[in-house]
Structure formats: C-alpha cells, structure tokens
C-alpha cells in the first residue's frame, strides 16, 4: 500500500503523511517534478558517476544526464522509475540495500529531498552508502536546519480512508552532521544554506 499510494501521488492524486500522534501534512509530490531552488547547488557538485538514491520522478537524475554527468537513479516504486526514464534519466527499481551496479565506484551519492532519512537510521544508511561510493567519494544530502532536533518518526501515507503501513523516517539536523557522518564511516561533513534549503557534503 505504501508503494501504491506513493505511485498515485506521483500521478497527481492527493496524499498525506500521517504521524503516529495523528498529525497530517500534505505530501507535495508535484514539487519533485520541476527544478527546486537550491538544486543547482547540488547538481554543480556532482562528479561523474553519480548515484541518485530515492530518485523519485527523476528531476535530478535527468538534469545530470543532460549535463553529461553519468548518473543512475534508484527508487523502490515502479512509477518513479518509469517517470525518471521518461524524463531522460537512467533508473532502476532498487532498494539502496539491494545489489547496486557499480558498487564501490560511484564518485557521488545524492540523498536529496531529505532522503538521508530513508529507513529511519541515518548511520546505517550512510554505512551502506559508504560501501557504494569509491574512496574519496562524497555524499551530498539535504538536512534539517541547524538547531532542529534530530529524530526518528513513525509515519505512513494516507489518502482519505486508505492508509499504508507505518514506516520509520529520520530527520537529521545540520547541527548533528559531524556525529552522524563519523558514525556512518565518513571523516567529516560541512553544510550550507542554499535558497532556504540546508545542504550537506559528507566526505
């Protein structure tokens, strides 16, 4: 049901993110189709080849391809993969913990749009990404503003009476990046503000 509701949202259906305390916020899937302020700050730092983890409808994967940067998007939803390919990017139906082509040879890994929260355990996710990138490779991520509380939420997608399964999603504050980076196998991290978005580089 998670995948179905997400796929429907990518097709234009309304959906919400529901928290265990009953709070609901709109899933703004439409914003992932067009360039977002701050994207250039990520794209300009991507070296070839780049792995876009949780690529969604593929705006970043396709943009990198147009720039001549070898890139691959991975997503767990067939609809997202199809949309990435339609946009001109290369994409595979993969979980980041699956076998990934080019493992250990990616120069850059992208965790845009808060995807450092995938799985609810950023340290475990980053240790996996560390395996995927080459020595000296970097991770580019989008994080929460400094001073925000890092946390793990239980959430699910909902549309009306239809609700998906609960899953964990993490929020990582820029303030906690050095600690999270070290726990994930990286030597350091820096962060900056770009058009209201907090972006980070782990190295």
XYZ file of N, CA and C in Angstrom:
609
model
N 0.825 -1.212 0.000
C 0.000 0.000 0.000
C 0.861 1.264 0.000
N 2.027 1.215 0.679
C 2.909 2.380 0.660
C 3.262 2.748 -0.772
N 3.699 1.725 -1.534
C 4.092 1.984 -2.908
C 2.949 2.459 -3.769
N 1.770 1.897 -3.554
C 0.612 2.285 -4.359
C 0.227 3.736 -4.101
N 0.188 4.131 -2.841
C -0.185 5.498 -2.514
C 0.869 6.482 -3.008
N 2.124 6.114 -2.903
C 3.200 6.967 -3.395
C 3.116 7.098 -4.908
N 2.883 5.968 -5.584
C 2.753 5.997 -7.044
C 1.574 6.859 -7.464
N 0.464 6.744 -6.736
C -0.699 7.569 -7.042
C -0.388 9.050 -6.864
N 0.383 9.369 -5.808
C 0.755 10.763 -5.569
C 1.616 11.290 -6.710
N 2.494 10.445 -7.240
C 3.311 10.847 -8.373
C 2.480 11.021 -9.636
N 1.310 10.411 -9.643
C 0.405 10.545 -10.787
C -0.576 11.693 -10.618
N -0.446 12.426 -9.512
C -1.279 13.600 -9.314
C -2.371 13.465 -8.280
N -2.507 12.268 -7.685
C -3.512 12.084 -6.636
C -3.044 12.759 -5.349
N -3.977 13.239 -4.562
C -3.625 13.847 -3.282
C -3.229 12.763 -2.284
N -2.317 13.089 -1.403
C -1.884 12.161 -0.355
C -1.347 12.970 0.809
N -1.361 12.342 1.969
C -0.862 12.982 3.175
C 0.157 12.082 3.853
N 1.052 12.703 4.615
C 1.933 11.975 5.517
C 1.303 12.058 6.901
N 1.018 10.914 7.481
C 0.378 10.863 8.805
C 1.388 10.394 9.842
N 1.453 11.106 10.962
C 2.327 10.748 12.074
C 1.520 9.998 13.131
N 2.227 9.289 14.002
C 1.530 8.461 14.979
C 0.694 9.278 15.951
N 1.020 10.566 16.116
C 0.219 11.400 17.011
C -1.029 11.952 16.329
N -1.230 11.552 15.068
C -2.422 11.996 14.337
C -2.194 13.196 13.441
N -1.035 13.848 13.571
C -0.721 14.983 12.704
C -0.629 14.528 11.254
N -1.174 15.344 10.372
C -1.096 15.045 8.946
C -0.589 16.260 8.190
N 0.299 16.012 7.238
C 0.785 17.082 6.364
C 0.672 16.592 4.928
N 0.459 17.507 4.020
C 0.303 17.163 2.620
C 1.615 16.668 2.036
N 1.543 15.565 1.299
C 2.701 15.084 0.558
C 2.749 15.859 -0.753
N 3.714 16.759 -0.853
C 3.790 17.643 -2.012
C 4.636 16.997 -3.108
N 4.120 15.914 -3.667
C 4.876 15.166 -4.668
C 5.086 15.968 -5.945
N 4.173 16.869 -6.258
C 4.280 17.618 -7.511
C 5.551 18.459 -7.576
N 6.060 18.883 -6.423
C 7.241 19.748 -6.419
C 8.491 19.012 -6.873
N 8.472 17.669 -6.869
C 9.651 16.906 -7.250
C 9.821 16.779 -8.757
N 8.846 17.275 -9.525
C 8.923 17.135 -10.974
C 9.700 18.267 -11.642
N 9.705 19.428 -11.041
C 10.334 20.600 -11.632
C 11.527 21.036 -10.775
N 12.465 21.786 -11.372
C 13.606 22.264 -10.583
C 13.163 23.016 -9.343
N 13.869 22.805 -8.252
C 13.590 23.462 -6.979
C 14.749 24.395 -6.668
N 14.441 25.549 -6.124
C 15.501 26.480 -5.730
C 16.527 25.744 -4.862
N 17.767 25.873 -5.216
C 18.829 25.183 -4.488
C 19.352 23.949 -5.194
N 18.598 23.436 -6.190
C 19.051 22.243 -6.913
C 20.422 22.455 -7.540
N 20.654 23.656 -8.069
C 21.927 23.919 -8.743
C 23.107 23.709 -7.796
N 22.889 23.997 -6.509
C 23.952 23.811 -5.520
C 24.333 22.340 -5.374
N 23.373 21.463 -5.615
C 23.662 20.032 -5.597
C 24.248 19.577 -6.924
N 23.575 19.936 -8.010
C 23.973 19.456 -9.331
C 25.401 19.862 -9.679
N 25.770 21.080 -9.325
C 27.104 21.575 -9.692
C 28.214 20.862 -8.942
N 27.875 20.169 -7.870
C 28.877 19.467 -7.062
C 28.936 17.971 -7.362
N 28.103 17.501 -8.264
C 28.058 16.073 -8.579
C 29.139 15.714 -9.592
N 30.005 14.797 -9.195
C 31.020 14.281 -10.114
C 30.488 13.012 -10.769
N 31.029 12.700 -11.912
C 30.604 11.511 -12.651
C 31.440 10.300 -12.214
N 30.761 9.186 -11.921
C 29.321 8.915 -11.979
C 28.634 9.228 -10.637
N 27.353 9.586 -10.735
C 26.557 9.923 -9.559
C 25.393 8.952 -9.408
N 25.171 8.502 -8.172
C 24.045 7.639 -7.832
C 23.016 8.468 -7.076
N 21.815 8.581 -7.629
C 20.727 9.353 -7.023
C 19.823 8.383 -6.269
N 19.931 8.385 -4.942
C 19.233 7.406 -4.100
C 17.863 7.949 -3.713
N 16.823 7.180 -4.022
C 15.463 7.647 -3.812
C 15.140 8.743 -4.812
N 15.363 8.444 -6.072
C 15.343 9.467 -7.121
C 13.958 9.989 -7.464
N 12.905 9.312 -6.987
C 11.556 9.806 -7.266
C 11.316 9.910 -8.761
N 10.637 10.978 -9.216
C 10.362 11.110 -10.647
C 11.565 11.546 -11.480
N 12.722 11.730 -10.836
C 13.964 11.836 -11.585
C 14.407 13.210 -12.027
N 13.955 14.264 -11.340
C 14.361 15.596 -11.816
C 15.872 15.785 -11.753
N 16.522 15.266 -10.701
C 17.963 15.440 -10.570
C 18.729 14.468 -11.463
N 18.276 13.234 -11.537
C 18.924 12.248 -12.404
C 18.906 12.720 -13.848
N 17.753 13.176 -14.304
C 17.633 13.639 -15.688
C 18.452 14.898 -15.927
N 18.476 15.810 -14.939
C 19.264 17.035 -15.084
C 20.751 16.716 -15.205
N 21.224 15.753 -14.433
C 22.630 15.355 -14.519
C 22.935 14.738 -15.885
N 22.032 13.924 -16.380
C 22.224 13.305 -17.689
C 22.343 14.373 -18.773
N 21.491 15.390 -18.694
C 21.553 16.475 -19.679
C 22.877 17.230 -19.600
N 23.511 17.229 -18.441
C 24.800 17.914 -18.265
C 25.975 17.046 -18.683
N 25.702 15.813 -19.038
C 26.782 14.912 -19.414
C 27.400 14.176 -18.252
N 26.766 14.251 -17.088
C 27.246 13.520 -15.914
C 26.604 12.134 -15.903
N 27.400 11.102 -15.938
C 26.861 9.749 -15.861
C 26.121 9.598 -14.532
N 24.871 9.199 -14.594
C 24.073 9.128 -13.369
C 23.067 7.995 -13.460
N 22.700 7.503 -12.293
C 21.699 6.447 -12.179
C 20.791 6.760 -11.006
N 19.498 6.731 -11.236
C 18.529 6.878 -10.162
C 18.056 5.514 -9.701
N 17.873 5.369 -8.403
C 17.260 4.140 -7.875
C 16.080 4.539 -7.004
N 15.006 3.765 -7.113
C 13.803 4.015 -6.338
C 13.071 2.698 -6.165
N 12.264 2.612 -5.107
C 11.554 1.362 -4.816
C 10.178 1.316 -5.453
N 9.808 2.356 -6.208
C 8.476 2.434 -6.803
C 8.567 2.382 -8.321
N 7.934 1.402 -8.963
C 7.992 1.318 -10.431
C 7.558 2.598 -11.124
N 6.544 3.267 -10.592
C 6.077 4.502 -11.212
C 7.181 5.552 -11.226
N 7.930 5.671 -10.140
C 9.021 6.642 -10.074
C 10.100 6.311 -11.099
N 10.435 5.039 -11.222
C 11.446 4.619 -12.188
C 10.994 4.949 -13.607
N 9.730 4.662 -13.894
C 9.202 4.950 -15.231
C 9.236 6.447 -15.527
N 8.918 7.271 -14.535
C 8.920 8.717 -14.733
C 10.343 9.244 -14.959
N 11.308 8.672 -14.246
C 12.703 9.074 -14.439
C 13.156 8.758 -15.859
N 12.825 7.582 -16.320
C 13.209 7.206 -17.680
C 12.510 8.095 -18.703
N 11.257 8.409 -18.452
C 10.517 9.282 -19.367
C 11.147 10.673 -19.418
N 11.719 11.114 -18.273
C 12.347 12.435 -18.217
C 13.732 12.451 -18.862
N 14.225 11.277 -19.245
C 15.517 11.209 -19.915
C 16.658 10.706 -19.067
N 16.359 10.234 -17.859
C 17.397 9.698 -16.990
C 17.395 8.176 -16.991
N 18.460 7.621 -16.481
C 18.543 6.176 -16.298
C 18.118 5.854 -14.864
N 17.324 4.803 -14.709
C 16.835 4.455 -13.368
C 16.573 2.968 -13.282
N 16.733 2.446 -12.068
C 16.456 1.051 -11.782
C 15.555 0.942 -10.566
N 14.757 -0.116 -10.542
C 13.920 -0.423 -9.385
C 14.792 -1.129 -8.354
N 15.236 -0.383 -7.373
C 16.164 -0.927 -6.380
C 15.952 -0.244 -5.036
N 16.097 -1.035 -3.981
C 16.301 -0.520 -2.639
C 17.798 -0.263 -2.496
N 18.174 0.755 -1.730
C 19.585 1.077 -1.589
C 20.377 -0.079 -0.989
N 19.712 -0.981 -0.282
C 20.392 -2.117 0.329
C 20.430 -3.330 -0.591
N 19.841 -3.209 -1.801
C 19.942 -4.258 -2.807
C 21.314 -4.205 -3.471
N 21.561 -5.163 -4.369
C 22.767 -5.099 -5.189
C 22.642 -3.909 -6.141
N 23.626 -3.038 -6.129
C 23.612 -1.833 -6.949
C 24.751 -1.900 -7.960
N 24.451 -1.697 -9.240
C 25.539 -1.687 -10.228
C 26.597 -0.636 -9.872
N 27.847 -0.965 -10.131
C 28.924 -0.015 -9.875
C 29.268 0.154 -8.415
N 28.837 -0.777 -7.582
C 29.114 -0.664 -6.150
C 30.601 -0.474 -5.893
N 30.930 0.546 -5.091
C 32.304 0.853 -4.762
C 32.996 1.758 -5.756
N 32.248 2.190 -6.804
C 32.875 3.005 -7.846
C 32.161 4.338 -8.082
N 31.082 4.622 -7.358
C 30.376 5.880 -7.555
C 31.169 7.036 -6.953
N 31.281 8.124 -7.698
C 32.013 9.289 -7.198
C 31.170 10.115 -6.240
N 29.873 10.169 -6.529
C 28.947 10.960 -5.720
C 27.688 10.156 -5.468
N 27.162 10.265 -4.272
C 25.842 9.719 -3.959
C 24.955 10.870 -3.507
N 23.774 10.952 -4.072
C 22.817 12.004 -3.739
C 21.758 11.469 -2.783
N 21.526 12.207 -1.710
C 20.415 11.943 -0.783
C 19.634 13.245 -0.660
N 19.016 13.637 -1.767
C 18.293 14.908 -1.820
C 16.910 14.771 -1.193
N 16.257 15.911 -1.002
C 14.865 15.939 -0.541
C 14.664 15.185 0.777
N 15.673 15.234 1.644
C 15.543 14.592 2.947
C 15.762 13.098 2.948
N 16.285 12.540 1.846
C 16.418 11.086 1.755
C 17.483 10.494 2.672
N 18.219 11.337 3.388
C 19.100 10.819 4.429
C 18.268 10.158 5.541
N 16.959 10.394 5.506
C 16.052 9.801 6.488
C 15.548 8.422 6.130
N 15.871 7.921 4.936
C 15.381 6.614 4.494
C 15.709 5.534 5.521
N 14.704 4.785 5.907
C 14.890 3.657 6.815
C 14.898 4.013 8.288
N 14.960 5.314 8.588
C 14.897 5.730 9.984
C 16.184 5.573 10.759
N 17.277 5.205 10.074
C 18.563 5.037 10.758
C 19.662 5.618 9.861
N 19.943 6.910 9.977
C 20.910 7.550 9.082
C 22.305 6.928 9.134
N 22.726 6.488 10.306
C 24.058 5.907 10.420
C 24.157 4.622 9.594
N 23.124 3.774 9.688
C 23.116 2.534 8.915
C 23.056 2.835 7.423
N 22.219 3.795 7.037
C 22.125 4.180 5.630
C 23.473 4.684 5.113
N 24.121 5.541 5.890
C 25.396 6.092 5.435
C 26.494 5.032 5.361
N 26.463 4.070 6.261
C 27.444 2.987 6.163
C 27.249 2.210 4.866
N 25.990 2.029 4.476
C 25.714 1.360 3.198
C 26.193 2.221 2.029
N 25.911 3.506 2.083
C 26.333 4.398 1.001
C 27.856 4.461 0.926
N 28.510 4.402 2.065
C 29.983 4.374 2.102
C 30.506 3.195 1.283
N 29.792 2.072 1.296
C 30.187 0.906 0.507
C 29.999 1.144 -0.990
N 29.049 1.985 -1.331
C 28.700 2.189 -2.737
C 29.618 3.179 -3.444
N 30.124 4.172 -2.695
C 30.970 5.175 -3.335
C 32.432 4.747 -3.282
N 33.225 5.335 -4.175
C 34.636 4.973 -4.245
C 35.429 5.716 -3.169
N 36.642 5.278 -2.877
C 37.485 6.022 -1.941
C 37.637 7.468 -2.408
N 37.431 8.393 -1.497
C 37.477 9.795 -1.854
C 36.164 10.336 -2.392
N 35.149 9.454 -2.526
C 33.842 9.888 -2.991
C 33.102 10.684 -1.931
N 32.055 11.368 -2.348
C 31.296 12.204 -1.426
C 29.812 11.891 -1.484
N 29.133 12.263 -0.417
C 27.677 12.206 -0.347
C 27.156 13.633 -0.259
N 26.183 13.945 -1.061
C 25.504 15.227 -0.996
C 24.093 14.968 -0.480
N 23.732 15.643 0.592
C 22.464 15.364 1.254
C 21.736 16.655 1.581
N 20.449 16.529 1.781
C 19.637 17.644 2.266
C 19.205 17.328 3.689
N 19.422 18.280 4.587
C 19.182 18.038 6.007
C 18.287 19.135 6.573
N 17.956 18.995 7.844
C 17.140 19.992 8.531
C 18.029 21.142 9.022
N 17.459 22.313 9.234
C 18.254 23.475 9.643
C 18.990 23.247 10.970
N 20.107 23.935 11.164
C 20.807 23.860 12.452
C 19.860 24.225 13.590
N 20.002 23.514 14.691
C 19.133 23.770 15.832
C 17.870 22.944 15.844
N 17.529 22.343 14.689
C 16.393 21.418 14.649
C 16.747 20.158 15.424
N 15.768 19.551 16.039
C 16.015 18.307 16.776
C 16.042 17.129 15.807
N 17.157 16.414 15.790
C 17.205 15.170 15.027
C 16.276 14.156 15.690
N 15.563 13.400 14.886
C 14.581 12.480 15.453
C 14.234 11.401 14.437
N 13.545 10.384 14.926
C 13.001 9.342 14.071
C 11.496 9.296 14.298
N 10.736 9.427 13.227
C 9.278 9.397 13.309
C 8.741 8.119 12.699
N 7.598 7.696 13.210
C 6.827 6.639 12.557
C 5.738 7.332 11.751
N 5.725 7.072 10.466
C 4.781 7.745 9.578
C 4.155 6.730 8.624
N 3.089 7.177 7.983
C 2.510 6.388 6.902
C 1.849 7.340 5.921
N 1.616 6.847 4.724
C 0.919 7.640 3.723
C -0.576 7.361 3.822
N -1.355 8.393 3.566
C -2.811 8.254 3.655
C -3.467 9.057 2.548
N -4.536 8.492 1.994
C -5.431 9.220 1.099
C -6.858 8.855 1.481
N -7.513 9.793 2.136
C -8.865 9.513 2.614
C -8.850 8.386 3.626
N -9.626 7.344 3.349
C -9.695 6.191 4.245
C -8.596 5.164 3.976
N -7.872 5.338 2.888
C -6.794 4.410 2.567
C -5.517 4.829 3.288
N -4.890 3.883 3.960
C -3.653 4.181 4.675
C -2.646 3.063 4.443
N -1.389 3.447 4.279
C -0.328 2.470 4.102
C 0.203 1.968 5.432
N 1.251 1.139 5.351
C 1.863 0.613 6.557
C 2.747 1.694 7.194
N 2.894 1.589 8.500
C 3.791 2.508 9.199
C 5.233 2.195 8.830
N 6.042 3.231 8.698
C 7.468 3.042 8.461
C 8.241 4.150 9.165
N 9.545 3.922 9.356
C 10.384 4.877 10.065
C 11.031 5.851 9.089
N 11.081 7.111 9.496
C 11.745 8.139 8.695
C 12.494 9.066 9.644
N 13.746 9.338 9.332
C 14.585 10.138 10.211
C 14.712 11.579 9.717
N 14.839 12.479 10.652
C 15.205 13.857 10.378
C 16.584 14.081 10.979
N 17.507 14.587 10.166
C 18.876 14.836 10.626
C 19.126 16.333 10.612
N 19.466 16.879 11.754
C 19.796 18.295 11.858
C 21.215 18.548 11.358
N 21.394 19.686 10.694
C 22.739 20.072 10.278
C 23.690 20.136 11.468
N 23.154 20.460 12.635
C 23.986 20.546 13.839
C 24.581 19.201 14.230
N 23.899 18.121 13.867
C 24.351 16.786 14.255
C 25.158 16.088 13.164
N 25.387 16.758 12.051
C 26.056 16.111 10.919
C 27.429 15.531 11.249
N 28.303 16.251 11.957
C 29.620 15.657 12.233
C 29.516 14.310 12.946
N 28.640 14.233 13.939
C 28.469 12.971 14.665
C 27.905 11.884 13.765
N 26.864 12.220 13.006
C 26.218 11.240 12.127
C 27.196 10.783 11.043
N 27.969 11.727 10.502
C 28.942 11.375 9.467
C 29.972 10.383 9.993
N 30.521 10.649 11.162
C 31.522 9.739 11.723
C 30.932 8.364 11.980
N 29.714 8.322 12.511
C 29.065 7.038 12.777
C 28.767 6.283 11.490
N 28.621 7.028 10.392
C 28.345 6.406 9.105
C 29.587 6.062 8.305
N 30.762 6.301 8.884
C 32.002 5.919 8.218
C 32.672 7.021 7.438
N 32.282 8.265 7.655
C 32.881 9.398 6.948
C 33.748 10.213 7.908
N 34.761 10.835 7.359
C 35.687 11.605 8.187
C 35.108 12.928 8.646
N 34.258 13.523 7.830
C 33.733 14.829 8.194
C 32.551 15.230 7.336
N 32.028 16.416 7.641
C 30.884 16.939 6.901
C 30.861 18.449 7.028
N 30.339 19.095 6.011
C 30.060 20.519 6.112
C 28.664 20.782 5.549
N 28.121 21.949 5.852
C 26.767 22.254 5.403
C 26.651 23.731 5.084
N 25.653 24.077 4.289
C 25.426 25.457 3.885
C 23.961 25.647 3.520
N 23.559 26.901 3.479
C 22.188 27.244 3.122
C 22.151 27.661 1.661
N 21.206 27.086 0.921
C 21.036 27.417 -0.492
C 19.557 27.656 -0.763
N 19.210 28.927 -0.931
C 17.811 29.276 -1.237
C 16.834 28.699 -0.217
N 17.239 28.728 1.045
C 16.359 28.265 2.104
C 16.446 26.781 2.399
N 17.238 26.051 1.631
C 17.438 24.622 1.883
C 18.802 24.422 2.525
N 18.892 23.480 3.455
C 20.166 23.171 4.105
C 20.745 21.939 3.448
N 21.887 22.124 2.805
C 22.557 21.059 2.070
C 23.849 20.699 2.769
N 24.296 19.483 2.539
C 25.487 18.998 3.244
C 26.342 18.161 2.326
N 27.627 18.142 2.637
C 28.595 17.301 1.955
C 29.294 16.441 3.007
N 29.252 15.149 2.800
C 29.938 14.201 3.678
C 31.104 13.620 2.910
N 32.268 13.559 3.539
C 33.471 13.140 2.827
C 34.364 12.282 3.714
